[in-house]
Each structure stands twice: as C-alpha cells, then as structure tokens.
Tab-separated table of C-alpha atoms in Angstrom:
chain	number	residue	atom	x	y	z
A	451	MET	CA	1.002	-69.896	54.816
A	452	THR	CA	2.784	-66.789	56.282
A	453	ASN	CA	0.311	-64.137	57.732
A	454	HIS	CA	2.289	-60.644	57.099
A	455	ASP	CA	-0.311	-58.972	58.836
A	456	GLU	CA	0.890	-59.574	62.641
A	457	ALA	CA	-2.000	-57.448	64.234
A	458	ALA	CA	-4.426	-59.717	62.282
A	459	ALA	CA	-2.961	-62.756	63.897
A	460	LEU	CA	-1.922	-61.854	67.573
A	461	ARG	CA	-4.245	-59.716	69.996
A	462	PRO	CA	-2.889	-56.154	70.957
A	463	LEU	CA	-1.743	-57.231	74.266
A	464	THR	CA	0.157	-60.291	73.112
A	465	LEU	CA	1.590	-58.259	70.175
A	466	ALA	CA	2.788	-55.760	72.839
A	467	TRP	CA	4.018	-58.426	75.066
A	468	VAL	CA	6.223	-59.985	72.297
A	469	SER	CA	7.332	-56.584	70.828
A	470	ARG	CA	8.699	-55.505	74.474
A	471	HIS	CA	11.126	-59.156	74.580
A	472	LEU	CA	12.645	-58.317	71.053
A	473	GLU	CA	15.827	-56.585	70.232
A	474	ALA	CA	16.043	-52.715	69.425
A	475	ASP	CA	14.567	-52.016	65.989
A	476	GLU	CA	13.087	-55.598	65.660
A	477	ARG	CA	9.729	-56.174	64.495
A	478	ILE	CA	7.275	-58.860	63.866
A	479	VAL	CA	7.030	-59.363	59.918
A	480	GLY	CA	5.015	-62.398	59.735
A	481	THR	CA	3.130	-65.256	61.618
A	482	GLU	CA	2.477	-68.724	60.995
A	483	ALA	CA	0.086	-71.117	62.565
A	484	LEU	CA	2.006	-74.245	63.637
A	485	HIS	CA	0.015	-77.569	63.454
A	486	GLY	CA	0.235	-80.740	65.441
A	487	GLY	CA	-0.361	-79.334	69.180
A	488	SER	CA	-3.243	-80.737	71.196
A	489	THR	CA	-3.194	-78.198	74.158
A	490	ALA	CA	-2.018	-75.083	72.811
A	491	GLU	CA	-1.887	-72.627	69.996
A	492	MET	CA	1.461	-72.256	68.592
A	493	ARG	CA	2.639	-69.633	66.119
A	494	ARG	CA	5.873	-69.120	64.346
A	495	LEU	CA	6.840	-65.264	64.296
A	496	THR	CA	9.105	-64.399	61.878
A	497	ILE	CA	11.165	-61.237	63.154
A	498	GLY	CA	12.606	-58.800	61.150
A	499	THR	CA	16.206	-58.110	62.448
A	500	ARG	CA	17.995	-54.750	62.666
A	501	ASP	CA	20.280	-55.698	59.909
A	502	GLY	CA	17.621	-56.353	57.233
A	503	GLY	CA	17.760	-60.190	58.177
A	504	THR	CA	15.018	-62.149	60.172
A	505	ARG	CA	14.880	-64.961	62.681
A	506	ASP	CA	12.151	-66.981	64.038
A	507	LEU	CA	10.617	-67.429	67.534
A	508	VAL	CA	7.699	-69.687	68.788
A	509	LEU	CA	4.640	-68.182	70.493
A	510	ARG	CA	2.534	-71.148	72.647
A	511	SER	CA	-0.530	-69.596	73.928
A	512	PHE	CA	-3.175	-71.581	75.924
A	513	VAL	CA	-6.856	-70.297	74.205
A	514	ASP	CA	-9.060	-72.992	75.255
A	515	PRO	CA	-11.072	-72.718	78.368
A	516	LEU	CA	-10.335	-75.836	79.820
A	517	SER	CA	-6.426	-75.887	79.173
A	518	VAL	CA	-6.282	-72.145	80.219
A	519	GLU	CA	-6.963	-73.680	84.143
A	520	HIS	CA	-3.714	-75.452	83.621
A	521	ALA	CA	-2.011	-73.170	81.874
A	522	GLU	CA	0.123	-71.446	84.691
A	523	ASP	CA	1.284	-74.983	86.141
A	524	TRP	CA	2.307	-75.877	82.519
A	525	LEU	CA	3.896	-72.935	81.561
A	526	THR	CA	5.992	-72.239	84.608
A	527	ARG	CA	7.054	-75.824	84.452
A	528	GLU	CA	8.175	-75.515	80.876
A	529	ALA	CA	9.944	-72.253	81.266
A	530	GLY	CA	11.609	-73.726	84.311
A	531	ALA	CA	12.545	-76.644	82.299
A	532	LEU	CA	13.827	-74.871	79.016
A	533	ALA	CA	16.178	-72.792	81.187
A	534	LEU	CA	17.696	-75.650	82.862
A	535	LEU	CA	18.066	-77.380	79.643
A	536	THR	CA	20.354	-74.447	78.366
A	537	GLY	CA	23.835	-75.808	77.810
A	538	THR	CA	23.023	-79.111	78.319
A	539	GLY	CA	23.355	-80.484	74.803
A	540	VAL	CA	19.996	-81.633	74.541
A	541	PRO	CA	18.377	-79.936	71.484
A	542	ALA	CA	15.439	-77.817	73.298
A	543	PRO	CA	14.023	-74.224	72.760
A	544	GLY	CA	15.874	-71.396	74.518
A	545	LEU	CA	13.702	-69.459	76.588
A	546	VAL	CA	12.610	-65.989	75.532
A	547	ALA	CA	9.835	-64.935	78.135
A	548	ALA	CA	6.767	-66.405	80.013
A	549	ASP	CA	3.750	-64.834	80.986
A	550	PRO	CA	1.855	-67.854	82.549
A	551	THR	CA	-1.014	-65.745	84.193
A	552	ALA	CA	-1.605	-63.827	81.170
A	553	ALA	CA	-0.374	-60.674	83.395
A	554	GLN	CA	0.821	-58.968	80.247
A	555	GLY	CA	-1.088	-60.793	77.761
A	556	GLU	CA	-4.786	-61.692	76.527
A	557	TYR	CA	-3.787	-65.371	77.205
A	558	PRO	CA	-0.827	-67.662	79.298
A	559	SER	CA	1.781	-67.786	76.600
A	560	LEU	CA	5.563	-68.421	76.279
A	561	LEU	CA	7.799	-67.128	74.056
A	562	MET	CA	10.907	-69.145	72.745
A	563	THR	CA	13.554	-69.833	69.870
A	564	HIS	CA	12.509	-71.640	67.038
A	565	LEU	CA	14.218	-75.041	66.100
A	566	ALA	CA	14.682	-76.302	62.602
A	567	GLY	CA	13.260	-79.312	61.757
A	568	ARG	CA	9.666	-81.116	61.330
A	569	THR	CA	7.900	-84.182	62.987
A	570	VAL	CA	7.961	-87.291	61.166
A	571	LEU	CA	4.635	-89.533	62.048
A	572	GLY	CA	4.684	-91.906	58.848
A	573	ASP	CA	6.052	-95.435	58.590
A	574	GLU	CA	8.937	-94.888	55.981
A	575	GLY	CA	12.279	-94.585	57.744
A	576	LEU	CA	11.179	-95.801	61.000
A	577	GLU	CA	13.930	-98.433	61.466
A	578	THR	CA	16.334	-95.382	61.661
A	579	ARG	CA	14.158	-93.007	63.803
A	580	VAL	CA	13.428	-95.451	66.606
A	581	PRO	CA	16.789	-95.748	67.479
A	582	LEU	CA	17.660	-91.952	67.361
A	583	LEU	CA	14.555	-91.532	69.451
A	584	ALA	CA	15.917	-93.852	72.051
A	585	ARG	CA	19.338	-92.257	71.994
A	586	GLN	CA	18.104	-88.672	72.780
A	587	LEU	CA	15.712	-90.368	75.189
A	588	VAL	CA	18.528	-91.917	77.278
A	589	ALA	CA	20.662	-88.767	77.104
A	590	ILE	CA	17.476	-86.791	78.609
A	591	HIS	CA	17.436	-89.449	81.641
A	592	ALA	CA	20.994	-88.852	82.070
A	593	LEU	CA	20.518	-85.214	83.344
A	594	ARG	CA	20.866	-84.318	87.110
A	595	PRO	CA	19.280	-81.134	87.397
A	596	ALA	CA	20.848	-79.046	90.619
A	597	GLU	CA	17.056	-79.045	91.552
A	598	ARG	CA	14.635	-81.821	90.434
A	599	PRO	CA	11.626	-81.012	88.932
A	600	ARG	CA	8.170	-82.327	90.932
A	601	GLU	CA	7.363	-85.958	91.154
A	602	TYR	CA	6.086	-87.725	88.521
A	603	VAL	CA	1.764	-87.793	88.446
A	604	ALA	CA	-0.203	-90.566	87.244
A	605	LEU	CA	-3.843	-89.692	86.833
A	606	THR	CA	-5.224	-92.995	85.260
A	607	THR	CA	-6.557	-95.505	87.997
A	608	ALA	CA	-7.979	-99.038	87.650
A	609	ASP	CA	-11.630	-97.124	87.934
A	610	THR	CA	-10.709	-94.486	85.080
A	611	VAL	CA	-9.855	-97.120	82.310
A	612	VAL	CA	-11.600	-97.104	79.124
A	613	VAL	CA	-12.058	-100.508	77.215
A	614	PRO	CA	-12.151	-100.476	73.819
A	615	GLN	CA	-15.511	-101.852	72.273
A	616	GLY	CA	-14.486	-104.999	70.991
A	617	ALA	CA	-11.200	-105.666	73.051
A	618	ASP	CA	-10.734	-108.796	74.907
A	619	ALA	CA	-12.154	-108.822	77.961
A	620	ALA	CA	-10.038	-111.001	79.881
A	621	VAL	CA	-6.997	-109.483	79.067
A	622	TRP	CA	-7.947	-106.203	79.906
A	623	ALA	CA	-9.525	-107.028	82.955
A	624	ALA	CA	-5.980	-108.679	83.720
A	625	ALA	CA	-4.418	-105.443	82.825
A	626	ILE	CA	-6.326	-103.291	84.592
A	627	ASP	CA	-5.438	-105.418	87.771
A	628	VAL	CA	-2.288	-104.727	87.437
A	629	VAL	CA	-2.439	-101.220	87.940
A	630	ARG	CA	-4.443	-101.840	91.003
A	631	ARG	CA	-1.215	-102.659	92.569
A	632	PRO	CA	1.413	-100.327	94.122
A	633	ALA	CA	3.939	-98.811	92.165
A	634	PRO	CA	7.281	-100.722	92.272
A	635	PRO	CA	10.386	-99.110	93.695
A	636	TYR	CA	12.344	-97.287	91.349
A	637	GLU	CA	15.455	-95.113	90.607
A	638	GLY	CA	14.505	-91.592	90.091
A	639	ARG	CA	15.451	-89.698	86.646
A	640	PHE	CA	14.778	-86.725	84.856
A	641	LEU	CA	11.498	-87.166	82.753
A	642	HIS	CA	10.149	-85.386	79.881
A	643	ARG	CA	6.937	-86.923	80.589
A	644	ASP	CA	5.591	-86.429	76.881
A	645	PHE	CA	8.461	-87.888	74.944
A	646	GLN	CA	6.698	-89.294	71.684
A	647	PRO	CA	7.271	-88.664	67.838
A	648	GLY	CA	5.006	-85.764	67.811
A	649	ASN	CA	7.171	-83.876	70.295
A	650	VAL	CA	10.758	-84.371	68.069
A	651	LEU	CA	11.892	-82.629	65.268
A	652	PHE	CA	13.749	-84.467	62.805
A	653	ASP	CA	16.115	-83.019	59.925
A	654	VAL	CA	15.423	-85.867	57.275
A	655	SER	CA	15.023	-85.538	53.446
A	656	PRO	CA	12.193	-87.839	51.622
A	657	SER	CA	14.690	-88.953	49.281
A	658	ARG	CA	17.540	-90.162	51.932
A	659	PRO	CA	15.209	-91.572	55.371
A	660	ALA	CA	18.125	-93.173	56.390
A	661	GLY	CA	20.268	-89.962	57.130
A	662	ALA	CA	17.339	-88.632	59.426
A	663	ARG	CA	18.862	-86.782	62.661
A	664	ILE	CA	16.897	-84.928	65.687
A	665	THR	CA	17.082	-81.367	65.665
A	666	GLY	CA	14.903	-81.038	68.256
A	667	VAL	CA	12.686	-82.097	71.461
A	668	VAL	CA	9.598	-79.718	72.314
A	669	ASP	CA	6.786	-79.393	74.635
A	670	TRP	CA	8.428	-79.833	78.048
A	671	ALA	CA	5.471	-78.716	79.850
A	672	ALA	CA	4.856	-82.011	81.764
A	673	THR	CA	8.768	-82.245	82.870
A	674	SER	CA	8.828	-84.613	86.092
A	675	TRP	CA	11.087	-86.982	88.127
A	676	GLY	CA	10.535	-90.510	87.994
A	677	PRO	CA	11.155	-94.066	86.598
A	678	ALA	CA	12.905	-94.243	83.280
A	679	ASP	CA	10.109	-96.920	82.445
A	680	LEU	CA	7.586	-94.124	82.200
A	681	ASP	CA	8.960	-92.524	79.711
A	682	VAL	CA	9.718	-95.407	77.508
A	683	ALA	CA	6.619	-96.721	78.011
A	684	HIS	CA	5.161	-93.517	76.701
A	685	CYS	CA	6.904	-93.356	73.660
A	686	SER	CA	6.366	-97.158	73.354
A	687	THR	CA	2.597	-96.403	73.492
A	688	ASN	CA	2.623	-93.904	70.900
A	689	LEU	CA	4.922	-95.990	68.540
A	690	ALA	CA	2.554	-98.796	69.048
A	691	LEU	CA	-0.410	-96.833	68.063
A	692	LEU	CA	1.352	-94.718	65.023
A	693	HIS	CA	3.221	-98.107	63.884
A	694	GLY	CA	1.526	-101.199	65.074
A	695	PRO	CA	2.307	-102.904	68.596
A	696	ALA	CA	5.752	-104.590	67.705
A	697	TRP	CA	7.183	-100.941	67.327
A	698	GLY	CA	6.222	-100.451	70.895
A	699	LEU	CA	8.099	-103.351	72.015
A	700	ARG	CA	10.844	-102.632	69.855
A	701	PHE	CA	11.431	-99.134	71.323
A	702	ALA	CA	12.090	-100.728	74.878
A	703	GLU	CA	15.186	-102.898	73.058
A	704	ALA	CA	16.471	-99.806	71.357
A	705	TYR	CA	16.519	-97.861	74.615
A	706	GLU	CA	18.636	-100.399	76.362
A	707	GLU	CA	20.592	-100.983	73.168
A	708	ALA	CA	21.632	-97.334	73.640
A	709	GLY	CA	22.549	-97.688	77.270
A	710	GLY	CA	19.400	-97.052	79.112
A	711	ALA	CA	18.540	-98.867	82.179
A	712	LEU	CA	14.600	-100.198	82.816
A	713	ALA	CA	13.209	-102.318	85.707
A	714	ALA	CA	14.794	-105.773	86.041
A	715	ALA	CA	12.014	-107.635	86.575
A	716	ALA	CA	9.333	-108.077	83.979
A	717	SER	CA	6.538	-107.619	86.612
A	718	GLU	CA	7.815	-103.992	87.301
A	719	ARG	CA	8.051	-103.048	83.378
A	720	LEU	CA	4.857	-104.642	82.716
A	721	TYR	CA	3.328	-102.414	85.467
A	722	TRP	CA	4.703	-98.870	83.969
A	723	TRP	CA	3.786	-99.931	80.259
A	724	VAL	CA	0.601	-101.224	81.079
A	725	ARG	CA	-0.524	-97.999	83.202
A	726	ASP	CA	0.765	-95.668	80.196
A	727	ALA	CA	-1.179	-97.836	77.579
A	728	LEU	CA	-4.453	-97.780	79.805
A	729	ALA	CA	-4.115	-93.919	80.102
A	730	CYS	CA	-4.320	-93.871	76.591
A	731	SER	CA	-7.543	-95.404	76.839
A	732	GLU	CA	-9.157	-92.670	78.345
A	733	GLU	CA	-8.288	-90.071	75.370
A	734	VAL	CA	-7.664	-92.015	72.214
A	735	ARG	CA	-10.090	-89.239	70.549
A	736	HIS	CA	-7.602	-86.690	71.629
A	737	VAL	CA	-4.373	-88.620	70.681
A	738	ALA	CA	-5.720	-89.594	67.151
A	739	GLN	CA	-7.072	-86.127	65.897
A	740	PRO	CA	-3.718	-84.246	65.896
A	741	TRP	CA	-2.072	-87.442	63.912
A	742	ARG	CA	-5.327	-87.132	61.285
A	743	LYS	CA	-4.297	-83.751	60.731
A	744	ALA	CA	-0.674	-84.517	60.327
A	745	GLY	CA	-1.651	-86.688	57.377
A	746	ARG	CA	-2.189	-90.045	58.974
A	747	THR	CA	-6.142	-89.823	57.782
A	748	GLU	CA	-6.307	-93.842	58.406
A	749	LEU	CA	-5.733	-93.372	62.169
A	750	THR	CA	-9.221	-93.072	63.119
A	751	THR	CA	-10.497	-93.265	66.656
A	752	ARG	CA	-11.517	-96.612	65.925
A	753	ALA	CA	-8.423	-98.013	64.363
A	754	VAL	CA	-6.555	-96.554	67.163
A	755	GLU	CA	-8.671	-98.170	69.788
A	756	GLN	CA	-7.823	-101.241	67.803
A	757	ARG	CA	-4.201	-100.876	67.684
A	758	LEU	CA	-4.855	-100.525	71.514
A	759	ASP	CA	-6.137	-103.365	72.242
A	760	ALA	CA	-3.474	-105.135	69.944
A	761	TYR	CA	-0.572	-103.603	71.882
A	762	VAL	CA	-2.168	-104.339	75.489
A	763	ILE	CA	-2.409	-108.210	74.358
A	764	ALA	CA	1.211	-107.858	73.355
A	765	LEU	CA	2.359	-106.286	76.624
A	766	THR	CA	0.693	-109.086	78.374
A	767	ASP	CA	2.221	-111.696	76.132
A	768	ALA	CA	5.865	-110.612	76.620
A	769	LEU	CA	5.644	-109.667	80.092
A	770	GLY	CA	2.964	-110.801	81.739
C-alpha cells in the first residue's frame, strides 16, 4: 500500500536530503515499503514530476544498529558499483545519491533509480529462470572494470560452521576438512557476491512463466574481485535451499552452458561450493525469514536446515 503522507514515512533530515536530489519542481508524492531485503529498509518513492507525471526512486537505508556499523563500507561499495555498471548493459539501478555516514540524513542511505519487475521465488517456471540467471551471471563476470573492487572476503572458517541437528556427521566432518585447506588458485572475475534469486528482478506473467525475462539485478553492496566459482556457488546454495539440492547442481551446469568458465578440477570446485554451503549454516534462520515473508511459508528454519544437509551430501557425492 502506498503512503501518500511522505513526512510520516521519511524522517525530516532524510526527506530533506532526498528532496535536494530531485529535479526542480519535483516532490515526493508517495512512499511504499519494499519487502524481501534482510539487512536494510527499502522504500519506493513516487516522485511527482513537473509535467504532472510520476517517476520512481528507491531509498535504501540501514536502520538496524547491527547493520549501521557496516553501512559506510556497504553503501560506499554499492555506490561505486552502480556508477561502474552504468552503460555496461547489466540491468542495475542508476545511482542518484549516497549518504554512507548519515552526514545528511538520520540513517546511512543510498538513493537509486527504480527497476521494473519483481523477485520470483516459487518453483513454477524454474526450468526457464535458471538458464536466465546463469546467462546474467556470465555477463556480470565478463565485466573488466578499469578499477577492480576489493578482493573477496570469506568469513566462514572450519571452526564457525554450525552443523544442523540430525545432519550426516561424517559428511559434514569431511566438508569441514575441505575448507581447512588453502584456497585454490583462481583467475579473478568481477563478482556480485550475493547473486541469488532474491536479488534478481523478473518480468514474468503467471499465465506464461516460460516467457520470463530478467529486468534487473540489485544489492551490489558486496561487489568483489575473486573466482567465478564463488558467485556460482552462492547462487547454487540459494537454489538448493529454495527448490531442492538438484537445482543447486543444475545451476553450475547452466552457467557453463551459457559460456561461463569454472575451476577445472573437481576438488577446486568442491572447495568453493562447500565453502558457500557451510557459510549458510551459520545464518539459516536469517536466510529463511525473508523467504517466508515472500510467501514460501513452508521454508521453516528446520526445513531449510534439512535441505542444506541434503545439498552438502549431494555436493560431496558429485565432487568429492
């Protein structure tokens, strides 16, 4: 529902900051909360234009105290990524303004253009969407920016993995041993670093799911430089948890079918893919919550844990 009392939806300093970045004679005429994000508050702002029409912007603000401490880094990186992506053909939002330290508003924020489309997390039409996701990721990895983003960061260690209750202990012990090894050598690529169905917008009709097309890729706050396998692994993990382990394995095949190059050795692929799956073990509750809010109510924390266990088993069977 749109809230036409913009002052009630935006705090005064933020309202003033946004207004300074509008065209002459433009004003905010409505706001709408956007759902699906897990770290930031997202609002669509409807802007009344001088010719009597409207256009939309998106305001991304970090309001949670735990997120605010990382906001400067995340928003600075996202602003840089959006500026870099302009004109590349990758369907990303356009940067309007950034206030990473809340110097001008109540919260660290970023203002960007609004992209048409919606996230699609259901099972129907998945056989069409997976190749589209793969082709889009290949296009992202093909970018060669004049200035590279910073090297990827992997926070999960063998000691921080959380083994799900009832999981196959022997399989998980072997998987944990995999990430104790040094990272394999790799050829660096431009990474989104959180490429997954929740960050991809589609134009798709419920009556024609096979006619889906991607209209946008959002949330570039973790943009990095690193192995293509890491981005592929992350999307694979999300697909496995949303739709079942077989779809996680299928995404890697679709990525190669689209022209993407992955690590040649199975042991190297296993390292990256297991690393991402084990990273998810630490935040299953955090991952599952926005999916349930988006309508996948069957994906309880326990259900997602069980799918994660099945996916780790599938990975070790396929690559171990």
